[in-house]
Short mmCIF file of C-alpha atoms in Angstrom, two decimals:
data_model
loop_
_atom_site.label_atom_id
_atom_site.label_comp_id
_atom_site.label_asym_id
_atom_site.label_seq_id
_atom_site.Cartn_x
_atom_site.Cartn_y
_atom_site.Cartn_z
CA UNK J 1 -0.04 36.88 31.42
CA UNK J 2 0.22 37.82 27.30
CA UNK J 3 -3.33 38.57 26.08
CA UNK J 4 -1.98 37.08 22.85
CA UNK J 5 -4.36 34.60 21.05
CA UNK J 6 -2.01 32.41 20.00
CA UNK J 7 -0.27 32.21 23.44
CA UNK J 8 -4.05 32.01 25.30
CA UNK J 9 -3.45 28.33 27.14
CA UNK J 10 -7.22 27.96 26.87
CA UNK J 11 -7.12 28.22 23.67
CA UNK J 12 -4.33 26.54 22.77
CA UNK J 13 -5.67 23.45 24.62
CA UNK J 14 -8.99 23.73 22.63
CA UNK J 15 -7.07 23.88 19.65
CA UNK J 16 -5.08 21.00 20.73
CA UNK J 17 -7.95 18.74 20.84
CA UNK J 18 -9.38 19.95 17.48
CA UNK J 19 -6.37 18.76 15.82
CA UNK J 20 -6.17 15.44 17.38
CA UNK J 21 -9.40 14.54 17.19
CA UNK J 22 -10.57 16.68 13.70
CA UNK J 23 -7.38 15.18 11.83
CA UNK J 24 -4.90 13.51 13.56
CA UNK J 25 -6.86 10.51 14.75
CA UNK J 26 -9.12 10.99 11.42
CA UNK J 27 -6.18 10.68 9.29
CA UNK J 28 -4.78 8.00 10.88
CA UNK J 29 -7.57 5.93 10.73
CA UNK J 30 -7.10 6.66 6.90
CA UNK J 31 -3.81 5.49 6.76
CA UNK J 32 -5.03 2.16 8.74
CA UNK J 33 -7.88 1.75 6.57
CA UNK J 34 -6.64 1.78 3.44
CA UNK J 35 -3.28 -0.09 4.08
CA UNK J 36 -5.92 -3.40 5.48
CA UNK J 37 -7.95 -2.80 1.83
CA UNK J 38 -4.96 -3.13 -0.31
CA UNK J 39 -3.86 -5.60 1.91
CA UNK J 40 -6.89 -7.61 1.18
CA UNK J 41 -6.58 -7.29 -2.17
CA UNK J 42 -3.57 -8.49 -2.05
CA UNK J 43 -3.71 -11.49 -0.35
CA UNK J 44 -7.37 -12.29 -2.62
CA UNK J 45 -5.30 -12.11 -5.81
CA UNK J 46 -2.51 -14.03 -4.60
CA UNK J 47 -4.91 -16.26 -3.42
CA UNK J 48 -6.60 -17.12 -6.71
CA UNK J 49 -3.33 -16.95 -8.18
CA UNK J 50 -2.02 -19.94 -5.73
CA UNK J 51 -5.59 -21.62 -7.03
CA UNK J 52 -4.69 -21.72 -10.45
CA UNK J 53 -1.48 -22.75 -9.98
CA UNK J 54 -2.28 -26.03 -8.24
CA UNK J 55 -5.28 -26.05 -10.74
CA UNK J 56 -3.13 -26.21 -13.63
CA UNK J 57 -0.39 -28.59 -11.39
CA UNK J 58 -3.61 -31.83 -10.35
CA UNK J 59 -5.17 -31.17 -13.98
CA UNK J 60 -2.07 -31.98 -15.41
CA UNK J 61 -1.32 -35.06 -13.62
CA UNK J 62 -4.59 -35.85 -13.90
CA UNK J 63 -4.32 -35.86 -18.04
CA UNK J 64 -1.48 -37.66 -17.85
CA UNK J 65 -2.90 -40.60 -15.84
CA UNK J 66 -5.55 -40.36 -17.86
CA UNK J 67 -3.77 -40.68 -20.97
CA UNK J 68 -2.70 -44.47 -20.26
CA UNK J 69 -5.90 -45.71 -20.30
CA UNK J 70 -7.93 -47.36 -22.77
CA UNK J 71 -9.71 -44.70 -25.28
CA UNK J 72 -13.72 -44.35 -25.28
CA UNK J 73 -15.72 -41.32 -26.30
CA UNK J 74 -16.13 -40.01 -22.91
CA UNK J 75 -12.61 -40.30 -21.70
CA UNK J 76 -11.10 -38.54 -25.12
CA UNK J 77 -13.67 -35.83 -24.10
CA UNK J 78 -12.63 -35.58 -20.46
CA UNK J 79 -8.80 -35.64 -22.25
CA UNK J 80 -9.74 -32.27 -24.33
CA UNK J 81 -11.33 -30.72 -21.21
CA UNK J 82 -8.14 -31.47 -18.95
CA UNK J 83 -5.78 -30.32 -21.79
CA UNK J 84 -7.47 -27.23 -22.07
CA UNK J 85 -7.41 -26.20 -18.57
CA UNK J 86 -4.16 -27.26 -17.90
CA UNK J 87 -3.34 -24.76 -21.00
CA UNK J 88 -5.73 -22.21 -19.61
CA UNK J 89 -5.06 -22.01 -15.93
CA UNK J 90 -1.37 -20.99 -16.03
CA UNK J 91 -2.44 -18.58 -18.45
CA UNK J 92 -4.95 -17.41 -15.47
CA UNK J 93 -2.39 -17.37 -13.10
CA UNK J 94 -0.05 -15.13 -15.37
CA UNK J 95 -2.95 -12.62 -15.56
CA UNK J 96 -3.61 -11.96 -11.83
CA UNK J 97 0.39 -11.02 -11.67
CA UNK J 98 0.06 -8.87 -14.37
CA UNK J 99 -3.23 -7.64 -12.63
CA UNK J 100 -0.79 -7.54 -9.09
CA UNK J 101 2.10 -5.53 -11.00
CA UNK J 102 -0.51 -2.84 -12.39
CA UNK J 103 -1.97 -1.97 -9.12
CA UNK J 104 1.53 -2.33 -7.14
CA UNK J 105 -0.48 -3.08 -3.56
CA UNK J 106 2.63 -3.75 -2.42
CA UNK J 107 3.81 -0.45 -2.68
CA UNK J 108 0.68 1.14 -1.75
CA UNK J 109 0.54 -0.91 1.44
CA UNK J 110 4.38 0.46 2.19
CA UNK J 111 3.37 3.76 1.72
CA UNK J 112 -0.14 4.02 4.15
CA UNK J 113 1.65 1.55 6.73
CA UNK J 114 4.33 3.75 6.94
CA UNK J 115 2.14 6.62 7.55
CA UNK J 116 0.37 4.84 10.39
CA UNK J 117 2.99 4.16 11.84
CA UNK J 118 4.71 7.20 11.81
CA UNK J 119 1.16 8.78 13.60
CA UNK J 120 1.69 6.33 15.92
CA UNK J 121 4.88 8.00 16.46
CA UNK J 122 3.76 11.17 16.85
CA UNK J 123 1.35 9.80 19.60
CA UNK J 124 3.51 9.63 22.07
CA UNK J 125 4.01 13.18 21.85
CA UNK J 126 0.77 14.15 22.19
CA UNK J 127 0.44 11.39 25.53
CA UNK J 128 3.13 13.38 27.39
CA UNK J 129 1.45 16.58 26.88
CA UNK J 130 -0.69 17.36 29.95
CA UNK J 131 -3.19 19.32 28.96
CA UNK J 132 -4.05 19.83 32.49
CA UNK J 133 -0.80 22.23 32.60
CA UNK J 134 -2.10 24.59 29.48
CA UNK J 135 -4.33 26.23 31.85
CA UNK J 136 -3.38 29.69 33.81
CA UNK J 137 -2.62 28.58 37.64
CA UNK J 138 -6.28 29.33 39.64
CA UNK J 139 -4.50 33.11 40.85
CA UNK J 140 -4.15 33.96 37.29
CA UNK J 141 -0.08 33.91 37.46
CA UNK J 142 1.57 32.32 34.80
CA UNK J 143 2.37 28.83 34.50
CA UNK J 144 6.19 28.54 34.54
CA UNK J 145 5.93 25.38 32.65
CA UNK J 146 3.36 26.43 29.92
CA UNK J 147 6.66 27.72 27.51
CA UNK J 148 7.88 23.62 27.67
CA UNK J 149 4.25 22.70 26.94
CA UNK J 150 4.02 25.21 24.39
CA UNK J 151 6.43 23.86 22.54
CA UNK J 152 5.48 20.27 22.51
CA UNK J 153 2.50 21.12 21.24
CA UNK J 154 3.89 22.60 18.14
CA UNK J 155 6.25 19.65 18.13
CA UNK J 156 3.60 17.24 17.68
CA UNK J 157 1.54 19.21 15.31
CA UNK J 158 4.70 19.55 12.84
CA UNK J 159 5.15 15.72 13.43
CA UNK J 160 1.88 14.88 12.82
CA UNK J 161 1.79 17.75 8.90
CA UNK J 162 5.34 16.18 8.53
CA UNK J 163 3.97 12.70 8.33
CA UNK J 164 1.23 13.98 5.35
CA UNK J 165 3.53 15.72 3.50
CA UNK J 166 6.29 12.71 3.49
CA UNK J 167 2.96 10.66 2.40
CA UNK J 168 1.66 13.14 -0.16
CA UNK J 169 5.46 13.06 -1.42
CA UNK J 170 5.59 9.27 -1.89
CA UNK J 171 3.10 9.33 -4.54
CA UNK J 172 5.30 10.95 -7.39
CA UNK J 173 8.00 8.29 -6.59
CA UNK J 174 5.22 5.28 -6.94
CA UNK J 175 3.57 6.25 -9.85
CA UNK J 176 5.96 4.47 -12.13
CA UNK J 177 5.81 1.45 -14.83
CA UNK J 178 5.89 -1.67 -12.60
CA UNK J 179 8.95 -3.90 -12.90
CA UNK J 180 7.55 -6.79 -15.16
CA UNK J 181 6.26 -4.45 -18.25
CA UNK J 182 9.45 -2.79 -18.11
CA UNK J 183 11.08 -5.99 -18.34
CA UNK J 184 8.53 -6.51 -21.49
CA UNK J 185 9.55 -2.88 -23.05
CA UNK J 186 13.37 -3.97 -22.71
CA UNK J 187 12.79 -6.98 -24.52
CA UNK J 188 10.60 -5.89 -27.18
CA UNK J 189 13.49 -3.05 -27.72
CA UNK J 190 15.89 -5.53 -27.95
CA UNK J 191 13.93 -7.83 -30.18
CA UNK J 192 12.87 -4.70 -32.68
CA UNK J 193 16.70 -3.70 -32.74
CA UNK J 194 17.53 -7.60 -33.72
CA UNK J 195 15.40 -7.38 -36.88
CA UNK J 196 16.47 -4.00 -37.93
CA UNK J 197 20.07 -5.88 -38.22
CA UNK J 198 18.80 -8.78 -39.81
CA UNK J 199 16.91 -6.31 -42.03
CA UNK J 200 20.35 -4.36 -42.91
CA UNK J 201 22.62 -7.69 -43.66
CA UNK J 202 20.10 -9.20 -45.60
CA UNK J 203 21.05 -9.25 -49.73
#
């Protein structure tokens, strides 16, 4: 049998065990853990967003029935209040998207689910590992198998650092100006080249 540390199956199994429990499992529940926060988020935003929305939708009717009926002091004041949050709470609604767009959950849920998943993946590598086999045989010959297991092993561990690195990569390709202010940009573009023209043809 080698004498070679790297090749030790002792050792190799200890190792083994130190990386699935020290940082595969860890980082996993990392992945899991983060993608149910954002998630949360999410769904809370889009939640008050769905609020306002109907806020804005009874308020209005509301005013409008309202606005057949005789005048008195108190319903012109109740008229005012009704206008203004039928005003307001669209505006309200608008802001939580714009809130939405900055943080891109979305994408930040795609990007940790992914990851999970992927570890998930690279579970079932580590479940048909028997570490049972990375032992010498009990009269110290060597295993005939341990080469197969051997390599498994390094299969899962390059699965497992392949799925952080794809993960760590992501980031670079998120980190970009969310779809509705570059919408805004275009248009304010456009707009300031519109007035430069009007600028130039007028006498």
């Amino acid at each position: 049998m080698s004498e070679s540390h790297d090749s030790d199956p002792q050792n190799l199994k200890t190792r083994l065990l130190l990386f699935e429990t020290a940082l595969a499992k860890d980082q996993k529940s990392y992945y899991k853990s983060k993608s149910e926060i954002y998630r949360n988020a999410q769904q809370q935003i889009l939640w008050f967003r769905l609020l306002a929305a109907f806020t804005a939708s009874v308020v209005s009717f509301f005013t409008a029935y309202l606005s057949n009926l005789p005048r008195t002091g108190v319903l012109t004041t109740v008229l005012v209040a009704s206008s203004l949050i039928s005003v307001i709470a669209p505006a309200v609604a608008a802001l939580f998207q714009t809130y939405a767009d900055i943080f891109q959950w979305d994408r930040l849920i795609h990007i940790y689910s992914d990851a999970a998943n992927k570890l998930d993946a690279a579970d079932k590598i580590s479940r048909e590992i028997d570490l049972a086999a990375l032992v010498p045989n009990a009269d110290g010959a060597e295993n005939p198998a341990l080469t197969k297991r051997h390599a498994r092993v390094n299969r899962y561990i390059s699965a497992v650092l392949g799925v952080m690195r794809a993960e760590a990569n992501q980031w670079g390709q998120s980190v970009h100006a969310p779809a509705s202010l570059e919408e805004f940009e275009a248009r304010a573009k456009q707009r300031a080249e519109q007035l430069k023209k009007e600028d130039k043809t007028e006498p």
